[in-house]
Amino acid sequence: MKLTFLGSGNVATHLSRALHAAGHDIVQIFSRTDTHASQLATIIGAEPITSVADIDTSADCYIYCLRDEVLQDFIRLMPPLPNAVHLHTAGSMPLDIFAGCQEHYGVLYPMQTFSKDAIVDFCHLPIFVEAHDQLALEWAMTMARQLSDNVHSVNSEQRERLHVAAVFACNFTNHMYAQCQRILAEAGLPFEVMLPLIDVTAQKVHKLPPTQAQTGPAARHDTKIIAKHINMLSDKTQKQIYELISNSIIEGQKK
Amino acid sequence: MKLTFLGSGNVATHLSRALHAAGHDIVQIFSRTDTHASQLATIIGAEPITSVADIDTSADCYIYCLRDEVLQDFIRLMPPLPNAVHLHTAGSMPLDIFAGCQEHYGVLYPMQTFSKDAIVDFCHLPIFVEAHDQLALEWAMTMARQLSDNVHSVNSEQRERLHVAAVFACNFTNHMYAQCQRILAEAGLPFEVMLPLIDVTAQKVHKLPPTQAQTGPAARHDTKIIAKHINMLSDKTQKQIYELISNSIIEGQKK
C-alpha cells in the first residue's frame, strides 16, 4: 500500500524503514528541513517534500511522526483526505486530535526509546493501537502485526498511562544510571563497572514483579546506611532523590 | 585452601558455592539459625555450626558475610586468629572494622544484587578488593581472580561511593520499575508490556554514557507533558518523584 510519512525524526526513520522492509511503498517523506527529508527519502526510495502543498493526496495512509507541540497545528494544515487513513504515533496525544479534520483516523504507538543510529528490532516491540473507526483499526492493526508479535489494542486513557509508565521505566531509570555515573566519576571509577549490576537488575524483573525484586538499604529499612549515604552525596538534588526514593521504597512495602 | 564462612544468607550462599566450585575446601558454615547453617553446609560438604565456640581455628581464611548491623559485634566475638586471613564482603563497612582484633584482614566485595534462588554468574562480576596487609591482599586477589575477570583494587572511600552508586543503579532503578508496575496495573495493563523498553534502556548505556542516552519529556523540556503527567498520577509520592527527577534531568543538561 502507499504510505506517506509526515516527519523525519527518530520515530519516522525507524518506522518508515520497517514498513518499507515489510513491503509497503513509501511515496513521500515530509519535513520542514530539506536535508532531513532527503536523507530519509533516499534510503527508502520516497520523494522528499518540504511543503504541505506538495503532498500527494493519493496515498492510502498518512503516518504523522511529529513532535507533540506541532502535531495539532500540522493536522489542521492538512487537506481533508476522506478516503485515506490517518495515524499518529505519539504516546501522549489523544485520538480525537484528528476529529473534524479527517474521516478515518487512529494511533499506532510503538513504545520504545528511539535514537537515530541504534538499530530497532520491531519483532517483539510492544505496539499499541487505537482507532476511531473500522477502516483505521484494520490498517493500524495490519501494519502493527506486520512489524511485531506484541500488538495491543488500547483506549486513549490507557495509552496516556502507558506513556507516563514508560517515563518511569525508561527516562527515570536512565537518570538513575546518570547519577551513578556522576558518583563513580567523583570516586575516579569508570561507569562500566556498574553494567553487570544494571543488566541483572533489568533481567530480574522478567522473572519477579519489581515490588518483590526490591533489595538494598531502604528495602532492609537500614536507616544507618541511608543516613550515611545521604551525608556522603555532594549534590543537593542527589541527596533529595536518595531520600525521597528511599522513603518511597519503605512506604511501598507497607502497601 | 580451607575456608570458613560466617553467615549463610544470599552473599554467603553464592560466594561459598562459587569458591567451592573453584576448588576450595569450605570447612564450616556458621549461622545463628541451625537450619540455615545446615542447608548451605550440606550443599558444599561443610560442617554447620551455630556457636562461635565451635569455630575450627585451623582455617586459612574466614569470610564474613553478615548483615552490616551485626558485623562489628561479631568480629569482636571472634578469637584472635593471627595466622589466618579475615575478609568481609560488605560494600559499606570500613576496612578497619577488623583493627585490633585480627592481624591479616581485607575486603572482598562482589558488587551484585543477590537473591537466593537466582543463579549468579561470577565470570564477569565486578569484585572490589581492599586489604590491610600483603597476605590479605594476596588471598583476596587470588580468590577474586579465580571467580571473575573483572577485579578492581580500591580504597575504603571508593568502595563506599561504589555502594551508594550501586543503590542508584540497582535499587532505585528497580523502584522506578515498581512505580511503572503500579501505573500499568491501574490502567489494567500487564507489567510485561514494559520489558522490551526496560531492556533497551539498560542496553543503551553499554554504548552511550547515560547523560547522553537521556530521552523523554524532561530531556525535551516539554513542560506541557510534564505537567499533564504529574496531574495524571494518583499517588502523592509518585507525583513528587516525577517532579524531582524531571527537574534533575533538566538541571543535569545545564552542567
Short mmCIF file of C-alpha atoms in Angstrom, two decimals:
data_model
loop_
_atom_site.label_atom_id
_atom_site.label_comp_id
_atom_site.label_asym_id
_atom_site.label_seq_id
_atom_site.Cartn_x
_atom_site.Cartn_y
_atom_site.Cartn_z
CA MET A 1 0.00 0.00 0.00
CA LYS A 2 1.04 3.62 -0.50
CA LEU A 3 2.19 5.35 2.68
CA THR A 4 3.28 8.94 3.32
CA PHE A 5 5.32 9.92 6.36
CA LEU A 6 4.90 13.33 7.93
CA GLY A 7 8.10 13.90 9.86
CA SER A 8 11.67 12.63 9.52
CA GLY A 9 12.85 12.23 13.14
CA ASN A 10 13.71 9.08 15.09
CA VAL A 11 10.24 7.52 15.01
CA ALA A 12 9.69 8.34 11.30
CA THR A 13 13.13 6.93 10.43
CA HIS A 14 12.71 3.58 12.18
CA LEU A 15 9.02 3.11 11.40
CA SER A 16 9.26 4.02 7.71
CA ARG A 17 12.26 1.74 7.22
CA ALA A 18 10.48 -1.15 8.95
CA LEU A 19 7.26 -0.66 6.94
CA HIS A 20 9.29 -0.32 3.73
CA ALA A 21 11.03 -3.61 4.60
CA ALA A 22 7.59 -5.16 5.22
CA GLY A 23 6.70 -4.42 1.59
CA HIS A 24 4.90 -1.09 1.74
CA ASP A 25 5.51 1.65 -0.79
CA ILE A 26 6.60 4.84 0.97
CA VAL A 27 5.67 7.55 -1.53
CA GLN A 28 6.68 10.75 0.28
CA ILE A 29 8.61 11.97 3.32
CA PHE A 30 7.63 15.42 4.56
CA SER A 31 9.99 17.52 6.68
CA ARG A 32 10.34 21.28 7.11
CA THR A 33 14.09 20.74 6.74
CA ASP A 34 15.11 19.81 3.21
CA THR A 35 18.20 17.76 4.16
CA HIS A 36 16.24 15.71 6.74
CA ALA A 37 13.50 14.89 4.24
CA SER A 38 16.06 13.99 1.55
CA GLN A 39 18.24 11.82 3.79
CA LEU A 40 15.40 9.56 4.85
CA ALA A 41 13.61 9.63 1.46
CA THR A 42 16.78 8.46 -0.33
CA ILE A 43 17.09 5.39 1.92
CA ILE A 44 13.55 4.16 1.24
CA GLY A 45 13.08 5.40 -2.34
CA ALA A 46 10.48 8.06 -1.50
CA GLU A 47 10.05 11.64 -2.70
CA PRO A 48 11.25 14.25 -0.19
CA ILE A 49 8.91 17.23 0.26
CA THR A 50 9.07 20.32 2.49
CA SER A 51 5.68 21.94 1.78
CA VAL A 52 2.17 20.73 2.62
CA ALA A 53 1.09 21.94 -0.82
CA ASP A 54 3.29 19.24 -2.40
CA ILE A 55 1.64 16.34 -0.55
CA ASP A 56 0.46 13.61 -2.91
CA THR A 57 -3.21 13.15 -2.00
CA SER A 58 -3.43 9.65 -3.45
CA ALA A 59 -1.68 7.74 -0.60
CA ASP A 60 -3.66 5.09 1.29
CA CYS A 61 -2.30 6.06 4.68
CA TYR A 62 -0.65 9.13 6.23
CA ILE A 63 1.57 8.49 9.24
CA TYR A 64 2.25 11.52 11.45
CA CYS A 65 5.57 11.28 13.34
CA LEU A 66 5.80 14.86 14.56
CA ARG A 67 6.70 16.44 17.87
CA ASP A 68 3.71 16.76 20.23
CA GLU A 69 3.93 20.57 20.15
CA VAL A 70 3.39 20.81 16.39
CA LEU A 71 1.14 17.78 15.78
CA GLN A 72 -2.19 19.52 16.30
CA ASP A 73 -1.33 22.55 14.16
CA PHE A 74 0.01 20.30 11.41
CA ILE A 75 -3.18 18.20 11.34
CA ARG A 76 -5.16 21.43 10.80
CA LEU A 77 -2.93 22.35 7.83
CA MET A 78 -3.54 19.05 6.04
CA PRO A 79 -6.18 18.92 3.29
CA PRO A 80 -9.17 16.68 4.09
CA LEU A 81 -8.39 13.26 2.61
CA PRO A 82 -11.51 11.28 3.47
CA ASN A 83 -10.54 8.10 1.63
CA ALA A 84 -7.22 7.68 3.41
CA VAL A 85 -6.35 6.51 6.93
CA HIS A 86 -4.51 8.99 9.19
CA LEU A 87 -2.41 7.65 12.08
CA HIS A 88 -0.31 9.48 14.63
CA THR A 89 2.43 7.76 16.63
CA ALA A 90 2.56 9.80 19.84
CA GLY A 91 2.15 8.24 23.28
CA SER A 92 0.61 11.26 24.90
CA MET A 93 -1.64 12.81 22.24
CA PRO A 94 -5.36 11.99 22.22
CA LEU A 95 -7.08 10.18 19.36
CA ASP A 96 -9.60 12.95 18.76
CA ILE A 97 -6.89 15.40 17.74
CA PHE A 98 -7.97 14.36 14.19
CA ALA A 99 -11.70 14.95 14.86
CA GLY A 100 -13.32 17.35 12.37
CA CYS A 101 -10.24 17.23 10.10
CA GLN A 102 -10.25 13.68 8.75
CA GLU A 103 -12.68 10.81 8.35
CA HIS A 104 -10.62 7.71 9.20
CA TYR A 105 -8.05 8.04 11.95
CA GLY A 106 -6.19 6.25 14.70
CA VAL A 107 -2.97 5.84 16.64
CA LEU A 108 -0.04 3.47 16.09
CA TYR A 109 2.21 3.88 19.16
CA PRO A 110 5.41 1.83 19.09
CA MET A 111 6.61 2.01 22.69
CA GLN A 112 10.37 2.29 22.52
CA THR A 113 13.18 4.77 23.09
CA PHE A 114 14.43 5.52 19.59
CA SER A 115 17.77 7.01 18.70
CA LYS A 116 18.71 7.57 15.07
CA ASP A 117 21.83 5.38 14.97
CA ALA A 118 20.69 2.39 17.05
CA ILE A 119 19.01 -0.42 15.12
CA VAL A 120 15.49 -1.09 16.39
CA ASP A 121 14.24 -4.65 16.43
CA PHE A 122 10.49 -4.38 15.85
CA CYS A 123 9.81 -8.16 16.15
CA HIS A 124 8.79 -8.16 19.81
CA LEU A 125 8.34 -4.41 20.26
CA PRO A 126 5.07 -3.56 22.03
CA ILE A 127 2.86 -1.58 19.63
CA PHE A 128 -0.34 -0.02 20.95
CA VAL A 129 -3.17 0.58 18.53
CA GLU A 130 -6.23 2.77 18.91
CA ALA A 131 -8.75 3.77 16.25
CA HIS A 132 -11.78 5.95 15.66
CA ASP A 133 -13.34 3.68 13.05
CA GLN A 134 -13.17 0.24 11.48
CA LEU A 135 -11.03 1.19 8.45
CA ALA A 136 -8.39 2.92 10.60
CA LEU A 137 -8.40 -0.01 13.04
CA GLU A 138 -7.83 -2.51 10.23
CA TRP A 139 -4.99 -0.51 8.74
CA ALA A 140 -3.27 0.16 12.05
CA MET A 141 -3.67 -3.46 13.19
CA THR A 142 -2.42 -4.86 9.88
CA MET A 143 0.71 -2.71 9.87
CA ALA A 144 1.42 -3.26 13.58
CA ARG A 145 1.14 -7.06 13.16
CA GLN A 146 3.42 -6.98 10.13
CA LEU A 147 6.05 -5.40 12.36
CA SER A 148 5.61 -7.12 15.73
CA ASP A 149 4.09 -10.09 17.55
CA ASN A 150 3.39 -7.84 20.55
CA VAL A 151 0.38 -5.73 19.46
CA HIS A 152 -2.21 -4.41 21.91
CA SER A 153 -5.48 -2.59 21.42
CA VAL A 154 -5.93 0.22 23.96
CA ASN A 155 -8.04 3.31 24.59
CA SER A 156 -6.70 6.87 24.93
CA GLU A 157 -6.63 6.79 28.72
CA GLN A 158 -4.68 3.54 28.78
CA ARG A 159 -2.23 4.90 26.19
CA GLU A 160 -1.63 8.03 28.25
CA ARG A 161 -0.93 5.93 31.33
CA LEU A 162 1.39 3.73 29.29
CA HIS A 163 3.31 6.84 28.36
CA VAL A 164 3.73 8.02 31.95
CA ALA A 165 4.69 4.44 32.99
CA ALA A 166 7.28 4.41 30.20
CA VAL A 167 8.75 7.65 31.54
CA PHE A 168 9.40 5.86 34.84
CA ALA A 169 10.70 2.64 33.24
CA CYS A 170 12.97 4.32 30.72
CA ASN A 171 13.68 8.03 31.24
CA PHE A 172 13.81 8.00 35.05
CA THR A 173 15.71 4.72 35.10
CA ASN A 174 18.28 6.23 32.75
CA HIS A 175 18.55 9.23 35.07
CA MET A 176 19.39 6.83 37.93
CA TYR A 177 22.19 5.50 35.71
CA ALA A 178 23.32 9.10 35.13
CA GLN A 179 23.50 9.77 38.88
CA CYS A 180 25.50 6.57 39.26
CA GLN A 181 27.88 7.73 36.50
CA ARG A 182 28.46 11.05 38.34
CA ILE A 183 29.10 9.39 41.73
CA LEU A 184 31.57 6.93 40.18
CA ALA A 185 33.38 9.71 38.30
CA GLU A 186 33.82 11.60 41.60
CA ALA A 187 35.43 8.44 43.04
CA GLY A 188 37.70 8.05 39.99
CA LEU A 189 35.91 4.88 38.85
CA PRO A 190 34.63 4.11 35.33
CA PHE A 191 30.88 3.75 34.71
CA GLU A 192 31.49 0.35 33.05
CA VAL A 193 31.97 -1.39 36.44
CA MET A 194 28.23 -0.88 37.01
CA LEU A 195 27.00 -2.53 33.78
CA PRO A 196 26.69 -6.13 35.13
CA LEU A 197 24.58 -4.85 38.03
CA ILE A 198 22.42 -2.75 35.69
CA ASP A 199 21.86 -5.76 33.42
CA VAL A 200 20.94 -8.16 36.24
CA THR A 201 18.55 -5.56 37.70
CA ALA A 202 16.73 -5.38 34.34
CA GLN A 203 16.78 -9.18 33.86
CA LYS A 204 15.41 -9.78 37.36
CA VAL A 205 12.02 -8.18 36.59
CA HIS A 206 11.49 -10.67 33.75
CA LYS A 207 11.00 -13.28 36.48
CA LEU A 208 9.86 -11.37 39.57
CA PRO A 209 7.46 -8.42 39.91
CA PRO A 210 9.62 -5.34 40.73
CA THR A 211 7.94 -4.87 44.10
CA GLN A 212 9.25 -8.34 45.03
CA ALA A 213 12.66 -7.86 43.40
CA GLN A 214 13.49 -4.85 45.60
CA THR A 215 16.79 -5.08 47.54
CA GLY A 216 19.11 -2.53 49.18
CA PRO A 217 19.32 -0.38 52.33
CA ALA A 218 15.76 1.02 52.05
CA ALA A 219 14.23 -2.43 51.45
CA ARG A 220 16.10 -3.61 54.59
CA HIS A 221 14.99 -0.48 56.50
CA ASP A 222 18.67 0.14 57.22
CA THR A 223 18.35 3.75 58.41
CA LYS A 224 22.03 3.97 59.42
CA ILE A 225 23.30 3.28 55.89
CA ILE A 226 20.60 5.53 54.38
CA ALA A 227 21.75 8.43 56.59
CA LYS A 228 25.40 7.72 55.82
CA HIS A 229 24.77 7.63 52.06
CA ILE A 230 22.78 10.88 52.08
CA ASN A 231 25.58 12.50 54.05
CA MET A 232 28.17 11.20 51.57
CA LEU A 233 26.50 12.69 48.47
CA SER A 234 27.87 16.07 47.46
CA ASP A 235 24.98 17.23 45.26
CA LYS A 236 21.83 18.69 46.84
CA THR A 237 19.45 17.22 44.25
CA GLN A 238 21.10 13.80 44.58
CA LYS A 239 20.51 13.96 48.35
CA GLN A 240 16.82 14.80 47.73
CA ILE A 241 16.44 11.94 45.22
CA TYR A 242 18.11 9.48 47.61
CA GLU A 243 15.83 10.50 50.47
CA LEU A 244 12.57 10.61 48.50
CA ILE A 245 13.09 7.28 46.73
CA SER A 246 14.27 5.52 49.90
CA ASN A 247 11.15 6.74 51.72
CA SER A 248 9.01 5.63 48.78
CA ILE A 249 10.57 2.12 48.87
CA ILE A 250 9.84 1.89 52.62
CA GLU A 251 6.28 3.21 52.08
CA GLY A 252 5.69 0.79 49.19
CA GLN A 253 6.49 -2.19 51.38
CA LYS A 254 3.71 -1.24 53.79
CA LYS A 255 1.10 -1.44 50.98
CA MET B 1 42.72 -23.86 50.86
CA LYS B 2 40.50 -24.18 53.92
CA LEU B 3 37.78 -21.52 54.14
CA THR B 4 35.16 -20.84 56.81
CA PHE B 5 32.03 -18.80 56.09
CA LEU B 6 30.48 -16.69 58.81
CA GLY B 7 26.89 -16.21 57.68
CA SER B 8 24.50 -18.19 55.48
CA GLY B 9 22.50 -15.50 53.64
CA ASN B 10 22.47 -14.61 49.93
CA VAL B 11 26.09 -13.48 49.69
CA ALA B 12 27.41 -16.46 51.73
CA THR B 13 25.34 -18.87 49.64
CA HIS B 14 26.56 -17.67 46.23
CA LEU B 15 30.14 -16.90 47.25
CA SER B 16 30.73 -20.17 49.12
CA ARG B 17 29.28 -22.19 46.24
CA ALA B 18 31.45 -20.37 43.71
CA LEU B 19 34.63 -20.77 45.81
CA HIS B 20 33.79 -24.41 46.43
CA ALA B 21 33.40 -24.88 42.66
CA ALA B 22 36.77 -23.14 42.20
CA GLY B 23 38.38 -25.92 44.27
CA HIS B 24 38.47 -24.50 47.79
CA ASP B 25 37.61 -26.60 50.83
CA ILE B 26 34.79 -24.97 52.78
CA VAL B 27 35.24 -26.40 56.27
CA GLN B 28 32.47 -24.70 58.25
CA ILE B 29 29.37 -22.58 57.78
CA PHE B 30 28.36 -20.52 60.81
CA SER B 31 24.80 -19.28 61.26
CA ARG B 32 22.80 -18.42 64.38
CA THR B 33 19.97 -20.42 62.79
CA ASP B 34 20.60 -24.16 62.72
CA THR B 35 18.53 -24.90 59.59
CA HIS B 36 20.22 -22.10 57.60
CA ALA B 37 23.69 -23.33 58.52
CA SER B 38 22.75 -26.93 57.71
CA GLN B 39 21.08 -26.18 54.37
CA LEU B 40 24.11 -24.40 52.96
CA ALA B 41 26.67 -26.69 54.64
CA THR B 42 25.04 -29.78 53.10
CA ILE B 43 25.35 -28.39 49.56
CA ILE B 44 29.08 -27.74 49.84
CA GLY B 45 30.12 -30.53 52.19
CA ALA B 46 30.94 -28.28 55.16
CA GLU B 47 30.19 -28.62 58.87
CA PRO B 48 27.29 -26.46 60.06
CA ILE B 49 27.88 -24.64 63.35
CA THR B 50 25.76 -22.21 65.37
CA SER B 51 28.17 -21.19 68.12
CA VAL B 52 31.39 -19.16 67.91
CA ALA B 53 32.90 -21.62 70.43
CA ASP B 54 32.67 -24.36 67.76
CA ILE B 55 34.69 -22.48 65.15
CA ASP B 56 37.58 -24.55 63.81
CA THR B 57 40.59 -22.27 64.30
CA SER B 58 42.71 -24.03 61.68
CA ALA B 59 41.12 -22.50 58.54
CA ASP B 60 43.30 -20.38 56.23
CA CYS B 61 40.65 -17.76 55.63
CA TYR B 62 37.46 -16.58 57.37
CA ILE B 63 34.89 -14.89 55.13
CA TYR B 64 32.36 -12.72 56.95
CA CYS B 65 29.02 -12.44 55.09
CA LEU B 66 26.94 -10.89 57.84
CA ARG B 67 24.45 -8.05 57.95
CA ASP B 68 26.10 -4.65 58.47
CA GLU B 69 24.35 -4.22 61.85
CA VAL B 70 25.91 -7.33 63.38
CA LEU B 71 29.29 -7.42 61.58
CA GLN B 72 31.24 -5.28 64.07
CA ASP B 73 29.91 -7.10 67.15
CA PHE B 74 30.60 -10.46 65.55
CA ILE B 75 34.20 -9.53 64.72
CA ARG B 76 34.72 -8.70 68.42
CA LEU B 77 33.38 -12.14 69.40
CA MET B 78 35.84 -13.99 67.21
CA PRO B 79 39.03 -15.40 68.80
CA PRO B 80 42.24 -13.80 67.54
CA LEU B 81 43.48 -15.98 64.66
CA PRO B 82 46.69 -14.21 63.65
CA ASN B 83 47.79 -16.77 61.05
CA ALA B 84 44.57 -16.62 59.05
CA VAL B 85 43.19 -14.01 56.65
CA HIS B 86 39.89 -12.35 57.56
CA LEU B 87 37.73 -10.83 54.82
CA HIS B 88 34.35 -9.14 54.99
CA THR B 89 32.11 -8.75 51.94
CA ALA B 90 30.12 -5.60 52.74
CA GLY B 91 30.00 -2.60 50.41
CA SER B 92 29.55 -0.05 53.13
CA MET B 93 31.65 -1.25 56.07
CA PRO B 94 35.17 0.16 56.56
CA LEU B 95 38.31 -1.98 56.35
CA ASP B 96 39.50 -1.04 59.83
CA ILE B 97 36.48 -2.70 61.46
CA PHE B 98 38.97 -5.59 61.97
CA ALA B 99 41.68 -3.37 63.52
CA GLY B 100 42.84 -4.54 66.94
CA CYS B 101 41.01 -7.87 66.53
CA GLN B 102 42.93 -9.64 63.77
CA GLU B 103 46.33 -9.45 62.11
CA HIS B 104 45.59 -10.01 58.40
CA TYR B 105 42.38 -8.56 57.03
CA GLY B 106 40.70 -7.16 53.99
CA VAL B 107 37.50 -6.82 51.98
CA LEU B 108 36.17 -8.88 49.07
CA TYR B 109 33.12 -7.01 47.77
CA PRO B 110 31.27 -8.72 44.90
CA MET B 111 29.01 -5.98 43.57
CA GLN B 112 25.77 -7.68 42.65
CA THR B 113 22.16 -7.95 43.76
CA PHE B 114 21.90 -11.47 45.12
CA SER B 115 18.73 -13.43 45.67
CA LYS B 116 18.85 -16.97 46.98
CA ASP B 117 17.18 -18.69 44.02
CA ALA B 118 18.72 -16.84 41.08
CA ILE B 119 21.95 -18.30 39.72
CA VAL B 120 24.80 -15.80 39.86
CA ASP B 121 27.36 -15.82 37.06
CA PHE B 122 30.60 -14.70 38.70
CA CYS B 123 32.67 -14.75 35.44
CA HIS B 124 32.36 -11.04 34.65
CA LEU B 125 31.03 -9.87 38.01
CA PRO B 126 32.88 -6.78 39.28
CA ILE B 127 34.69 -7.70 42.51
CA PHE B 128 36.34 -4.96 44.55
CA VAL B 129 39.27 -5.84 46.76
CA GLU B 130 40.83 -3.90 49.60
CA ALA B 131 43.40 -5.09 52.12
CA HIS B 132 45.24 -4.01 55.23
CA ASP B 133 48.38 -6.07 54.51
CA GLN B 134 50.15 -8.09 51.85
CA LEU B 135 48.90 -11.54 52.93
CA ALA B 136 45.26 -10.43 52.98
CA LEU B 137 45.71 -8.70 49.60
CA GLU B 138 47.17 -11.85 48.03
CA TRP B 139 44.38 -14.05 49.36
CA ALA B 140 41.60 -11.68 48.39
CA MET B 141 43.09 -11.08 44.93
CA THR B 142 43.67 -14.77 44.28
CA MET B 143 40.12 -15.74 45.20
CA ALA B 144 38.58 -12.78 43.33
CA ARG B 145 40.52 -13.64 40.16
CA GLN B 146 39.53 -17.30 40.41
CA LEU B 147 35.91 -16.15 40.29
CA SER B 148 35.92 -13.21 37.86
CA ASP B 149 37.89 -11.41 35.13
CA ASN B 150 36.58 -8.09 36.45
CA VAL B 151 38.59 -7.47 39.66
CA HIS B 152 39.47 -4.00 40.93
CA SER B 153 41.63 -2.80 43.78
CA VAL B 154 40.01 0.11 45.66
CA ASN B 155 40.30 2.04 48.90
CA SER B 156 37.56 2.32 51.55
CA GLU B 157 36.31 5.69 50.30
CA GLN B 158 36.00 4.41 46.73
CA ARG B 159 34.19 1.30 47.94
CA GLU B 160 31.71 3.37 49.92
CA ARG B 161 31.00 5.51 46.86
CA LEU B 162 30.60 2.38 44.76
CA HIS B 163 27.97 1.22 47.19
CA VAL B 164 25.98 4.44 47.00
CA ALA B 165 26.32 4.42 43.18
CA ALA B 166 25.03 0.82 43.15
CA VAL B 167 21.99 1.91 45.17
CA PHE B 168 21.12 4.32 42.34
CA ALA B 169 21.89 1.84 39.52
CA CYS B 170 20.08 -1.12 41.07
CA ASN B 171 17.76 -0.36 44.00
CA PHE B 172 16.42 2.99 42.75
CA THR B 173 16.17 1.71 39.18
CA ASN B 174 14.12 -1.23 40.43
CA HIS B 175 11.88 1.20 42.30
CA MET B 176 11.25 3.03 39.00
CA TYR B 177 10.15 -0.34 37.58
CA ALA B 178 7.88 -0.78 40.63
CA GLN B 179 6.23 2.61 40.01
CA CYS B 180 5.75 1.60 36.38
CA GLN B 181 4.14 -1.67 37.51
CA ARG B 182 1.66 0.24 39.72
CA ILE B 183 0.72 2.74 36.99
CA LEU B 184 0.16 -0.05 34.46
CA ALA B 185 -1.93 -2.07 36.95
CA GLU B 186 -4.18 0.97 37.48
CA ALA B 187 -4.68 1.10 33.69
CA GLY B 188 -5.46 -2.64 33.54
CA LEU B 189 -2.24 -3.40 31.63
CA PRO B 190 0.31 -6.13 32.43
CA PHE B 191 3.83 -5.15 33.51
CA GLU B 192 5.28 -7.42 30.77
CA VAL B 193 4.49 -4.87 28.02
CA MET B 194 7.26 -2.71 29.52
CA LEU B 195 10.06 -5.32 29.43
CA PRO B 196 11.39 -4.55 25.90
CA LEU B 197 11.70 -0.87 26.83
CA ILE B 198 13.42 -1.72 30.13
CA ASP B 199 15.89 -3.98 28.31
CA VAL B 200 16.76 -1.45 25.61
CA THR B 201 17.22 1.26 28.26
CA ALA B 202 19.78 -0.95 30.05
CA GLN B 203 21.49 -1.98 26.78
CA LYS B 204 21.77 1.62 25.61
CA VAL B 205 24.21 2.61 28.38
CA HIS B 206 26.63 -0.09 27.21
CA LYS B 207 27.24 2.15 24.19
CA LEU B 208 26.42 5.69 25.31
CA PRO B 209 27.11 7.46 28.64
CA PRO B 210 23.73 7.76 30.44
CA THR B 211 23.85 11.56 30.37
CA GLN B 212 23.89 11.30 26.55
CA ALA B 213 21.33 8.48 26.38
CA GLN B 214 18.65 10.57 28.11
CA THR B 215 15.32 10.89 26.24
CA GLY B 216 11.74 11.77 27.26
CA PRO B 217 9.65 14.82 28.16
CA ALA B 218 12.16 16.28 30.65
CA ALA B 219 15.10 15.86 28.26
CA ARG B 220 12.99 17.69 25.63
CA HIS B 221 11.99 20.36 28.20
CA ASP B 222 8.37 19.55 27.35
CA THR B 223 6.76 21.31 30.31
CA LYS B 224 3.22 20.72 28.99
CA ILE B 225 3.58 16.91 29.04
CA ILE B 226 5.41 17.04 32.41
CA ALA B 227 2.52 18.98 33.97
CA LYS B 228 -0.04 16.64 32.36
CA HIS B 229 1.75 13.54 33.65
CA ILE B 230 2.08 14.89 37.21
CA ASN B 231 -1.61 15.71 37.14
CA MET B 232 -2.46 12.21 35.88
CA LEU B 233 -0.66 10.38 38.71
CA SER B 234 -2.90 9.43 41.60
CA ASP B 235 -0.23 8.85 44.25
CA LYS B 236 1.30 11.83 46.09
CA THR B 237 4.79 10.26 46.35
CA GLN B 238 4.72 9.34 42.65
CA LYS B 239 3.93 12.98 41.83
CA GLN B 240 6.90 14.11 43.96
CA ILE B 241 9.24 11.59 42.30
CA TYR B 242 8.08 12.64 38.83
CA GLU B 243 8.65 16.31 39.60
CA LEU B 244 12.01 15.92 41.37
CA ILE B 245 13.54 13.62 38.75
CA SER B 246 12.25 15.69 35.83
CA ASN B 247 13.80 18.81 37.37
CA SER B 248 17.02 16.92 37.98
CA ILE B 249 17.15 15.81 34.30
CA ILE B 250 16.65 19.41 33.18
CA GLU B 251 19.29 20.64 35.68
CA GLY B 252 21.73 17.92 34.61
CA GLN B 253 21.60 19.07 31.00
CA LYS B 254 22.81 22.52 32.03
CA LYS B 255 26.00 21.06 33.58
#
